[in-house]
JSON list of C-alpha atoms in Angstrom, two decimals:
[
{"chain": "A", "resi": 561, "resn": "MET", "atom": "CA", "xyz": [-22.09, -27.19, -17.36]},
{"chain": "A", "resi": 562, "resn": "ASP", "atom": "CA", "xyz": [-20.39, -30.75, -17.83]},
{"chain": "A", "resi": 563, "resn": "ALA", "atom": "CA", "xyz": [-16.91, -31.27, -16.95]},
{"chain": "A", "resi": 564, "resn": "GLU", "atom": "CA", "xyz": [-15.44, -31.43, -20.73]},
{"chain": "A", "resi": 565, "resn": "THR", "atom": "CA", "xyz": [-17.09, -28.00, -21.39]},
{"chain": "A", "resi": 566, "resn": "VAL", "atom": "CA", "xyz": [-15.55, -26.43, -18.43]},
{"chain": "A", "resi": 567, "resn": "LEU", "atom": "CA", "xyz": [-12.13, -28.04, -19.27]},
{"chain": "A", "resi": 568, "resn": "THR", "atom": "CA", "xyz": [-12.18, -27.14, -22.90]},
{"chain": "A", "resi": 569, "resn": "THR", "atom": "CA", "xyz": [-13.75, -23.59, -22.70]},
{"chain": "A", "resi": 570, "resn": "THR", "atom": "CA", "xyz": [-12.00, -22.06, -19.75]},
{"chain": "A", "resi": 571, "resn": "ARG", "atom": "CA", "xyz": [-10.14, -19.21, -21.45]},
{"chain": "A", "resi": 572, "resn": "SER", "atom": "CA", "xyz": [-7.85, -16.37, -20.23]},
{"chain": "A", "resi": 573, "resn": "VAL", "atom": "CA", "xyz": [-10.55, -13.79, -20.09]},
{"chain": "A", "resi": 574, "resn": "ARG", "atom": "CA", "xyz": [-9.16, -10.18, -20.36]},
{"chain": "A", "resi": 575, "resn": "ARG", "atom": "CA", "xyz": [-11.42, -7.97, -22.77]},
{"chain": "A", "resi": 576, "resn": "LYS", "atom": "CA", "xyz": [-14.62, -9.69, -21.54]},
{"chain": "A", "resi": 577, "resn": "LEU", "atom": "CA", "xyz": [-14.61, -9.30, -17.78]},
{"chain": "A", "resi": 578, "resn": "ASP", "atom": "CA", "xyz": [-17.27, -7.42, -16.27]},
{"chain": "A", "resi": 579, "resn": "LEU", "atom": "CA", "xyz": [-15.62, -4.61, -14.48]},
{"chain": "A", "resi": 580, "resn": "ASP", "atom": "CA", "xyz": [-18.70, -3.17, -13.00]},
{"chain": "A", "resi": 581, "resn": "ARG", "atom": "CA", "xyz": [-20.53, -6.24, -11.41]},
{"chain": "A", "resi": 582, "resn": "ASP", "atom": "CA", "xyz": [-19.58, -7.15, -7.90]},
{"chain": "A", "resi": 583, "resn": "VAL", "atom": "CA", "xyz": [-18.37, -10.69, -7.10]},
{"chain": "A", "resi": 584, "resn": "PRO", "atom": "CA", "xyz": [-19.97, -11.97, -3.96]},
{"chain": "A", "resi": 585, "resn": "GLN", "atom": "CA", "xyz": [-17.64, -13.55, -1.39]},
{"chain": "A", "resi": 586, "resn": "ASP", "atom": "CA", "xyz": [-19.69, -16.72, -1.15]},
{"chain": "A", "resi": 587, "resn": "VAL", "atom": "CA", "xyz": [-19.16, -17.39, -4.60]},
{"chain": "A", "resi": 588, "resn": "LEU", "atom": "CA", "xyz": [-15.22, -16.85, -4.27]},
{"chain": "A", "resi": 589, "resn": "ASP", "atom": "CA", "xyz": [-15.50, -19.13, -1.21]},
{"chain": "A", "resi": 590, "resn": "ASP", "atom": "CA", "xyz": [-17.16, -21.96, -3.09]},
{"chain": "A", "resi": 591, "resn": "CYS", "atom": "CA", "xyz": [-14.32, -21.67, -5.90]},
{"chain": "A", "resi": 592, "resn": "LEU", "atom": "CA", "xyz": [-11.61, -21.57, -3.34]},
{"chain": "A", "resi": 593, "resn": "ARG", "atom": "CA", "xyz": [-12.95, -24.59, -1.47]},
{"chain": "A", "resi": 594, "resn": "ILE", "atom": "CA", "xyz": [-12.77, -26.42, -4.59]},
{"chain": "A", "resi": 595, "resn": "ALA", "atom": "CA", "xyz": [-9.23, -25.28, -5.38]},
{"chain": "A", "resi": 596, "resn": "GLN", "atom": "CA", "xyz": [-8.26, -26.62, -1.91]},
{"chain": "A", "resi": 597, "resn": "GLN", "atom": "CA", "xyz": [-8.84, -30.13, -3.31]},
{"chain": "A", "resi": 598, "resn": "ALA", "atom": "CA", "xyz": [-6.37, -29.91, -6.03]},
{"chain": "A", "resi": 599, "resn": "PRO", "atom": "CA", "xyz": [-3.37, -32.35, -5.74]},
{"chain": "A", "resi": 600, "resn": "ALA", "atom": "CA", "xyz": [-0.28, -31.18, -4.09]},
{"chain": "A", "resi": 601, "resn": "ALA", "atom": "CA", "xyz": [3.09, -32.57, -2.99]},
{"chain": "A", "resi": 602, "resn": "GLY", "atom": "CA", "xyz": [2.92, -33.76, 0.61]},
{"chain": "A", "resi": 603, "resn": "SER", "atom": "CA", "xyz": [3.15, -31.18, 3.25]},
{"chain": "A", "resi": 604, "resn": "LEU", "atom": "CA", "xyz": [3.33, -28.40, 0.56]},
{"chain": "A", "resi": 605, "resn": "ALA", "atom": "CA", "xyz": [-0.48, -28.30, 0.37]},
{"chain": "A", "resi": 606, "resn": "ALA", "atom": "CA", "xyz": [-0.48, -26.77, 4.05]},
{"chain": "A", "resi": 607, "resn": "GLN", "atom": "CA", "xyz": [1.93, -24.00, 2.69]},
{"chain": "A", "resi": 608, "resn": "PHE", "atom": "CA", "xyz": [-0.60, -22.64, 0.13]},
{"chain": "A", "resi": 609, "resn": "ARG", "atom": "CA", "xyz": [-2.53, -19.45, 0.81]},
{"chain": "A", "resi": 610, "resn": "TRP", "atom": "CA", "xyz": [-4.83, -17.06, -1.00]},
{"chain": "A", "resi": 611, "resn": "LEU", "atom": "CA", "xyz": [-4.91, -13.33, -0.54]},
{"chain": "A", "resi": 612, "resn": "LEU", "atom": "CA", "xyz": [-7.90, -11.59, -2.04]},
{"chain": "A", "resi": 613, "resn": "VAL", "atom": "CA", "xyz": [-7.59, -7.92, -2.77]},
{"chain": "A", "resi": 614, "resn": "ARG", "atom": "CA", "xyz": [-10.72, -6.01, -3.23]},
{"chain": "A", "resi": 615, "resn": "ASP", "atom": "CA", "xyz": [-9.46, -2.63, -1.76]},
{"chain": "A", "resi": 616, "resn": "ALA", "atom": "CA", "xyz": [-9.48, 0.22, -4.51]},
{"chain": "A", "resi": 617, "resn": "GLY", "atom": "CA", "xyz": [-6.43, 1.77, -3.14]},
{"chain": "A", "resi": 618, "resn": "ALA", "atom": "CA", "xyz": [-4.53, -1.51, -2.91]},
{"chain": "A", "resi": 619, "resn": "LYS", "atom": "CA", "xyz": [-5.65, -2.40, -6.52]},
{"chain": "A", "resi": 620, "resn": "ALA", "atom": "CA", "xyz": [-4.61, 0.78, -7.81]},
{"chain": "A", "resi": 621, "resn": "GLU", "atom": "CA", "xyz": [-1.10, 0.30, -6.43]},
{"chain": "A", "resi": 622, "resn": "ILE", "atom": "CA", "xyz": [-0.77, -3.12, -7.76]},
{"chain": "A", "resi": 623, "resn": "ALA", "atom": "CA", "xyz": [-2.01, -2.18, -11.16]},
{"chain": "A", "resi": 624, "resn": "ALA", "atom": "CA", "xyz": [0.69, 0.67, -11.29]},
{"chain": "A", "resi": 625, "resn": "TYR", "atom": "CA", "xyz": [3.39, -1.91, -10.51]},
{"chain": "A", "resi": 626, "resn": "SER", "atom": "CA", "xyz": [2.02, -4.29, -13.04]},
{"chain": "A", "resi": 627, "resn": "ARG", "atom": "CA", "xyz": [1.81, -1.60, -15.90]},
{"chain": "A", "resi": 628, "resn": "ALA", "atom": "CA", "xyz": [5.41, -0.42, -15.11]},
{"chain": "A", "resi": 629, "resn": "THR", "atom": "CA", "xyz": [6.80, -3.87, -16.07]},
{"chain": "A", "resi": 630, "resn": "ALA", "atom": "CA", "xyz": [4.32, -4.77, -18.73]},
{"chain": "A", "resi": 631, "resn": "GLU", "atom": "CA", "xyz": [4.73, -1.36, -20.58]},
{"chain": "A", "resi": 632, "resn": "ALA", "atom": "CA", "xyz": [8.50, -1.77, -20.61]},
{"chain": "A", "resi": 633, "resn": "SER", "atom": "CA", "xyz": [8.26, -5.32, -21.87]},
{"chain": "A", "resi": 634, "resn": "TRP", "atom": "CA", "xyz": [5.88, -4.54, -24.77]},
{"chain": "A", "resi": 635, "resn": "ALA", "atom": "CA", "xyz": [8.17, -1.53, -25.76]},
{"chain": "A", "resi": 636, "resn": "LYS", "atom": "CA", "xyz": [10.88, -4.27, -26.14]},
{"chain": "A", "resi": 637, "resn": "TYR", "atom": "CA", "xyz": [8.89, -7.25, -27.45]},
{"chain": "A", "resi": 638, "resn": "GLY", "atom": "CA", "xyz": [5.40, -6.25, -28.19]},
{"chain": "A", "resi": 639, "resn": "HIS", "atom": "CA", "xyz": [6.24, -6.45, -32.10]},
{"chain": "A", "resi": 640, "resn": "LEU", "atom": "CA", "xyz": [6.90, -10.13, -31.61]},
{"chain": "A", "resi": 641, "resn": "VAL", "atom": "CA", "xyz": [3.38, -10.81, -30.18]},
{"chain": "A", "resi": 642, "resn": "GLU", "atom": "CA", "xyz": [0.39, -11.52, -32.36]},
{"chain": "A", "resi": 643, "resn": "ARG", "atom": "CA", "xyz": [-1.48, -8.17, -32.42]},
{"chain": "A", "resi": 644, "resn": "ARG", "atom": "CA", "xyz": [-4.87, -9.42, -31.06]},
{"chain": "A", "resi": 645, "resn": "ALA", "atom": "CA", "xyz": [-3.23, -11.08, -28.07]},
{"chain": "A", "resi": 646, "resn": "LEU", "atom": "CA", "xyz": [-1.14, -7.99, -27.23]},
{"chain": "A", "resi": 647, "resn": "GLU", "atom": "CA", "xyz": [-4.11, -5.68, -27.48]},
{"chain": "A", "resi": 648, "resn": "SER", "atom": "CA", "xyz": [-6.02, -8.09, -25.16]},
{"chain": "A", "resi": 649, "resn": "ALA", "atom": "CA", "xyz": [-3.10, -8.24, -22.56]},
{"chain": "A", "resi": 650, "resn": "GLN", "atom": "CA", "xyz": [-2.94, -4.42, -22.82]},
{"chain": "A", "resi": 651, "resn": "HIS", "atom": "CA", "xyz": [-6.66, -3.87, -22.12]},
{"chain": "A", "resi": 652, "resn": "LEU", "atom": "CA", "xyz": [-6.45, -6.06, -19.10]},
{"chain": "A", "resi": 653, "resn": "VAL", "atom": "CA", "xyz": [-3.17, -4.35, -17.48]},
{"chain": "A", "resi": 654, "resn": "ARG", "atom": "CA", "xyz": [-4.50, -0.80, -18.37]},
{"chain": "A", "resi": 655, "resn": "THR", "atom": "CA", "xyz": [-7.82, -1.50, -16.41]},
{"chain": "A", "resi": 656, "resn": "LEU", "atom": "CA", "xyz": [-6.55, -3.71, -13.69]},
{"chain": "A", "resi": 657, "resn": "GLU", "atom": "CA", "xyz": [-7.40, -1.59, -10.97]},
{"chain": "A", "resi": 658, "resn": "ARG", "atom": "CA", "xyz": [-10.95, -1.75, -12.01]},
{"chain": "A", "resi": 659, "resn": "VAL", "atom": "CA", "xyz": [-11.32, -5.55, -11.78]},
{"chain": "A", "resi": 660, "resn": "PRO", "atom": "CA", "xyz": [-13.48, -6.64, -8.92]},
{"chain": "A", "resi": 661, "resn": "VAL", "atom": "CA", "xyz": [-10.99, -8.92, -7.32]},
{"chain": "A", "resi": 662, "resn": "LEU", "atom": "CA", "xyz": [-7.41, -9.59, -7.52]},
{"chain": "A", "resi": 663, "resn": "ALA", "atom": "CA", "xyz": [-6.40, -12.83, -6.16]},
{"chain": "A", "resi": 664, "resn": "ILE", "atom": "CA", "xyz": [-2.98, -13.58, -5.16]},
{"chain": "A", "resi": 665, "resn": "PRO", "atom": "CA", "xyz": [-1.87, -17.23, -4.65]},
{"chain": "A", "resi": 666, "resn": "CYS", "atom": "CA", "xyz": [1.08, -17.60, -2.20]},
{"chain": "A", "resi": 667, "resn": "MET", "atom": "CA", "xyz": [3.36, -20.22, -0.74]},
{"chain": "A", "resi": 668, "resn": "ILE", "atom": "CA", "xyz": [4.92, -19.93, 2.55]},
{"chain": "A", "resi": 669, "resn": "GLY", "atom": "CA", "xyz": [8.67, -20.15, 1.91]},
{"chain": "A", "resi": 670, "resn": "ARG", "atom": "CA", "xyz": [10.84, -19.05, -0.99]},
{"chain": "A", "resi": 671, "resn": "PRO", "atom": "CA", "xyz": [11.30, -21.01, -4.14]},
{"chain": "A", "resi": 672, "resn": "PRO", "atom": "CA", "xyz": [14.10, -23.67, -3.94]},
{"chain": "A", "resi": 673, "resn": "ALA", "atom": "CA", "xyz": [16.95, -23.67, -6.15]},
{"chain": "A", "resi": 674, "resn": "ASP", "atom": "CA", "xyz": [17.14, -27.12, -7.79]},
{"chain": "A", "resi": 675, "resn": "ALA", "atom": "CA", "xyz": [14.71, -28.21, -10.41]},
{"chain": "A", "resi": 676, "resn": "PHE", "atom": "CA", "xyz": [13.55, -31.20, -8.83]},
{"chain": "A", "resi": 677, "resn": "SER", "atom": "CA", "xyz": [12.41, -29.09, -5.68]},
{"chain": "A", "resi": 678, "resn": "GLN", "atom": "CA", "xyz": [10.97, -26.53, -7.82]},
{"chain": "A", "resi": 679, "resn": "SER", "atom": "CA", "xyz": [8.80, -28.97, -9.65]},
{"chain": "A", "resi": 680, "resn": "ALA", "atom": "CA", "xyz": [7.16, -29.86, -6.34]},
{"chain": "A", "resi": 681, "resn": "TYR", "atom": "CA", "xyz": [6.95, -26.41, -5.04]},
{"chain": "A", "resi": 682, "resn": "PHE", "atom": "CA", "xyz": [5.37, -24.73, -8.05]},
{"chain": "A", "resi": 683, "resn": "GLY", "atom": "CA", "xyz": [3.35, -28.04, -8.96]},
{"chain": "A", "resi": 684, "resn": "SER", "atom": "CA", "xyz": [1.80, -27.88, -5.85]},
{"chain": "A", "resi": 685, "resn": "ALA", "atom": "CA", "xyz": [0.39, -24.45, -6.43]},
{"chain": "A", "resi": 686, "resn": "TYR", "atom": "CA", "xyz": [-0.48, -24.53, -10.17]},
{"chain": "A", "resi": 687, "resn": "PRO", "atom": "CA", "xyz": [-3.17, -27.29, -9.74]},
{"chain": "A", "resi": 688, "resn": "ALA", "atom": "CA", "xyz": [-5.13, -25.31, -7.31]},
{"chain": "A", "resi": 689, "resn": "ILE", "atom": "CA", "xyz": [-4.70, -22.15, -9.41]},
{"chain": "A", "resi": 690, "resn": "TRP", "atom": "CA", "xyz": [-6.21, -23.94, -12.34]},
{"chain": "A", "resi": 691, "resn": "SER", "atom": "CA", "xyz": [-8.93, -25.70, -10.16]},
{"chain": "A", "resi": 692, "resn": "PHE", "atom": "CA", "xyz": [-9.94, -22.03, -9.06]},
{"chain": "A", "resi": 693, "resn": "GLN", "atom": "CA", "xyz": [-10.21, -20.97, -12.64]},
{"chain": "A", "resi": 694, "resn": "LEU", "atom": "CA", "xyz": [-12.26, -23.94, -13.73]},
{"chain": "A", "resi": 695, "resn": "ALA", "atom": "CA", "xyz": [-14.61, -23.53, -10.66]},
{"chain": "A", "resi": 696, "resn": "LEU", "atom": "CA", "xyz": [-15.04, -19.78, -11.65]},
{"chain": "A", "resi": 697, "resn": "ARG", "atom": "CA", "xyz": [-15.89, -20.55, -15.28]},
{"chain": "A", "resi": 698, "resn": "ALA", "atom": "CA", "xyz": [-18.71, -23.05, -14.02]},
{"chain": "A", "resi": 699, "resn": "ARG", "atom": "CA", "xyz": [-20.26, -20.23, -12.08]},
{"chain": "A", "resi": 700, "resn": "GLY", "atom": "CA", "xyz": [-20.17, -17.60, -15.05]},
{"chain": "A", "resi": 701, "resn": "LEU", "atom": "CA", "xyz": [-16.93, -15.99, -13.98]},
{"chain": "A", "resi": 702, "resn": "GLY", "atom": "CA", "xyz": [-13.75, -15.46, -15.85]},
{"chain": "A", "resi": 703, "resn": "SER", "atom": "CA", "xyz": [-10.02, -14.99, -14.72]},
{"chain": "A", "resi": 704, "resn": "SER", "atom": "CA", "xyz": [-6.69, -14.40, -16.16]},
{"chain": "A", "resi": 705, "resn": "ILE", "atom": "CA", "xyz": [-3.22, -14.85, -14.97]},
{"chain": "A", "resi": 706, "resn": "CYS", "atom": "CA", "xyz": [-1.56, -11.48, -14.89]},
{"chain": "A", "resi": 707, "resn": "GLY", "atom": "CA", "xyz": [1.86, -11.80, -12.90]},
{"chain": "A", "resi": 708, "resn": "TYR", "atom": "CA", "xyz": [3.66, -8.95, -14.35]},
{"chain": "A", "resi": 709, "resn": "HIS", "atom": "CA", "xyz": [4.71, -7.36, -11.12]},
{"chain": "A", "resi": 710, "resn": "LEU", "atom": "CA", "xyz": [6.43, -10.49, -10.16]},
{"chain": "A", "resi": 711, "resn": "GLN", "atom": "CA", "xyz": [9.25, -9.51, -12.50]},
{"chain": "A", "resi": 712, "resn": "ASP", "atom": "CA", "xyz": [10.44, -6.31, -10.67]},
{"chain": "A", "resi": 713, "resn": "HIS", "atom": "CA", "xyz": [7.95, -5.51, -8.00]},
{"chain": "A", "resi": 714, "resn": "GLU", "atom": "CA", "xyz": [7.16, -8.53, -5.74]},
{"chain": "A", "resi": 715, "resn": "ALA", "atom": "CA", "xyz": [8.58, -6.75, -2.83]},
{"chain": "A", "resi": 716, "resn": "ALA", "atom": "CA", "xyz": [6.75, -3.66, -3.41]},
{"chain": "A", "resi": 717, "resn": "VAL", "atom": "CA", "xyz": [3.42, -5.40, -3.78]},
{"chain": "A", "resi": 718, "resn": "ALA", "atom": "CA", "xyz": [4.17, -7.37, -0.72]},
{"chain": "A", "resi": 719, "resn": "ALA", "atom": "CA", "xyz": [4.68, -4.09, 1.32]},
{"chain": "A", "resi": 720, "resn": "VAL", "atom": "CA", "xyz": [1.29, -2.74, 0.19]},
{"chain": "A", "resi": 721, "resn": "LEU", "atom": "CA", "xyz": [-0.57, -5.99, 1.34]},
{"chain": "A", "resi": 722, "resn": "GLY", "atom": "CA", "xyz": [1.65, -6.69, 4.45]},
{"chain": "A", "resi": 723, "resn": "ILE", "atom": "CA", "xyz": [2.91, -10.00, 3.01]},
{"chain": "A", "resi": 724, "resn": "PRO", "atom": "CA", "xyz": [5.83, -11.30, 5.08]},
{"chain": "A", "resi": 725, "resn": "ALA", "atom": "CA", "xyz": [9.29, -11.52, 3.23]},
{"chain": "A", "resi": 726, "resn": "GLU", "atom": "CA", "xyz": [9.33, -15.21, 3.61]},
{"chain": "A", "resi": 727, "resn": "VAL", "atom": "CA", "xyz": [6.11, -15.59, 1.64]},
{"chain": "A", "resi": 728, "resn": "THR", "atom": "CA", "xyz": [6.45, -16.20, -2.22]},
{"chain": "A", "resi": 729, "resn": "GLN", "atom": "CA", "xyz": [3.61, -14.62, -4.43]},
{"chain": "A", "resi": 730, "resn": "ILE", "atom": "CA", "xyz": [3.06, -17.48, -7.02]},
{"chain": "A", "resi": 731, "resn": "SER", "atom": "CA", "xyz": [0.94, -15.31, -9.39]},
{"chain": "A", "resi": 732, "resn": "LEU", "atom": "CA", "xyz": [-1.89, -12.80, -9.67]},
{"chain": "A", "resi": 733, "resn": "LEU", "atom": "CA", "xyz": [-5.39, -13.49, -11.15]},
{"chain": "A", "resi": 734, "resn": "ALA", "atom": "CA", "xyz": [-7.90, -11.01, -12.28]},
{"chain": "A", "resi": 735, "resn": "VAL", "atom": "CA", "xyz": [-11.33, -12.40, -11.21]},
{"chain": "A", "resi": 736, "resn": "ALA", "atom": "CA", "xyz": [-14.67, -11.06, -12.39]},
{"chain": "A", "resi": 737, "resn": "TYR", "atom": "CA", "xyz": [-18.00, -12.12, -13.97]},
{"chain": "A", "resi": 738, "resn": "THR", "atom": "CA", "xyz": [-17.87, -12.16, -17.75]},
{"chain": "A", "resi": 739, "resn": "THR", "atom": "CA", "xyz": [-19.84, -10.21, -20.18]},
{"chain": "A", "resi": 740, "resn": "GLN", "atom": "CA", "xyz": [-20.57, -13.48, -22.23]},
{"chain": "A", "resi": 741, "resn": "ARG", "atom": "CA", "xyz": [-20.92, -17.11, -21.63]},
{"chain": "A", "resi": 742, "resn": "ASP", "atom": "CA", "xyz": [-20.54, -18.83, -24.73]},
{"chain": "A", "resi": 743, "resn": "PHE", "atom": "CA", "xyz": [-16.71, -19.42, -24.96]},
{"chain": "A", "resi": 744, "resn": "ARG", "atom": "CA", "xyz": [-15.54, -22.24, -27.18]},
{"chain": "A", "resi": 745, "resn": "PRO", "atom": "CA", "xyz": [-12.52, -24.47, -27.41]},
{"chain": "A", "resi": 746, "resn": "ALA", "atom": "CA", "xyz": [-9.36, -22.73, -28.85]},
{"chain": "A", "resi": 747, "resn": "ALA", "atom": "CA", "xyz": [-7.27, -23.62, -31.80]},
{"chain": "A", "resi": 748, "resn": "ARG", "atom": "CA", "xyz": [-4.42, -25.81, -30.39]},
{"chain": "A", "resi": 749, "resn": "PRO", "atom": "CA", "xyz": [-1.69, -27.97, -32.17]},
{"chain": "A", "resi": 750, "resn": "ASP", "atom": "CA", "xyz": [-3.07, -31.50, -33.30]},
{"chain": "A", "resi": 751, "resn": "LEU", "atom": "CA", "xyz": [-1.98, -34.34, -31.20]},
{"chain": "A", "resi": 752, "resn": "ALA", "atom": "CA", "xyz": [0.09, -35.90, -34.07]},
{"chain": "A", "resi": 753, "resn": "SER", "atom": "CA", "xyz": [2.42, -32.97, -33.72]},
{"chain": "A", "resi": 754, "resn": "ALA", "atom": "CA", "xyz": [2.39, -32.79, -29.98]},
{"chain": "A", "resi": 755, "resn": "VAL", "atom": "CA", "xyz": [2.50, -36.42, -28.57]},
{"chain": "A", "resi": 756, "resn": "TYR", "atom": "CA", "xyz": [5.59, -38.56, -28.84]},
{"chain": "A", "resi": 757, "resn": "LEU", "atom": "CA", "xyz": [5.98, -42.23, -27.85]},
{"chain": "A", "resi": 758, "resn": "ASP", "atom": "CA", "xyz": [8.90, -43.72, -26.21]},
{"chain": "A", "resi": 759, "resn": "ALA", "atom": "CA", "xyz": [11.47, -41.24, -27.83]},
{"chain": "A", "resi": 760, "resn": "TRP", "atom": "CA", "xyz": [11.57, -37.50, -28.61]},
{"chain": "A", "resi": 761, "resn": "GLU", "atom": "CA", "xyz": [9.70, -36.59, -31.77]},
{"chain": "A", "resi": 762, "resn": "ARG", "atom": "CA", "xyz": [8.61, -40.29, -32.40]},
{"chain": "A", "resi": 763, "resn": "PRO", "atom": "CA", "xyz": [5.15, -40.04, -33.35]},
{"chain": "A", "resi": 764, "resn": "VAL", "atom": "CA", "xyz": [2.58, -42.24, -31.58]},
{"chain": "A", "resi": 765, "resn": "SER", "atom": "CA", "xyz": [1.31, -43.47, -34.89]},
{"chain": "A", "resi": 766, "resn": "THR", "atom": "CA", "xyz": [3.32, -44.33, -37.81]},
{"chain": "A", "resi": 767, "resn": "SER", "atom": "CA", "xyz": [0.45, -44.79, -40.27]}
]
């Protein structure tokens, strides 16, 4: 699979995760090795960690915390979400404990308060997360970021997994093989409406 295909067809996969197929550790190791090469801000690269959760009991507890926050959110705001997207998210959250691997990227330390430092802090994590997702896609796996528990239950999940209080969970990714391979580029805003030149809302081209 060429680089452009991987970059344009890596989707948030929710409905089409294969919940019954095991994910070998050596495949995950390859993807994590690639993710380790992502750009990061100086010493922050050394603060990044991955916690992989396979244990059925731990996954069940994490799923319950995720559902508690997600269901409450959907009750308030679900009517504002496009139906297909909502049903897709609901499917994942309501089957989360069946996903073969839950990957939790973490940073040692707590998030800084100022916007500049936050940019470096989270900006040192998400390139690795995206590289991991791309590597998974190239090997026939899918993933979806599903961090609902972080809203209300980060400490509870930390207790389940023995994560120290000074470590921040950045997100949670559901990881599995996919039941199809032929994902396509998604509909996105055209560049003319999304790219400005030199000033806000000044189009690149005036023609």
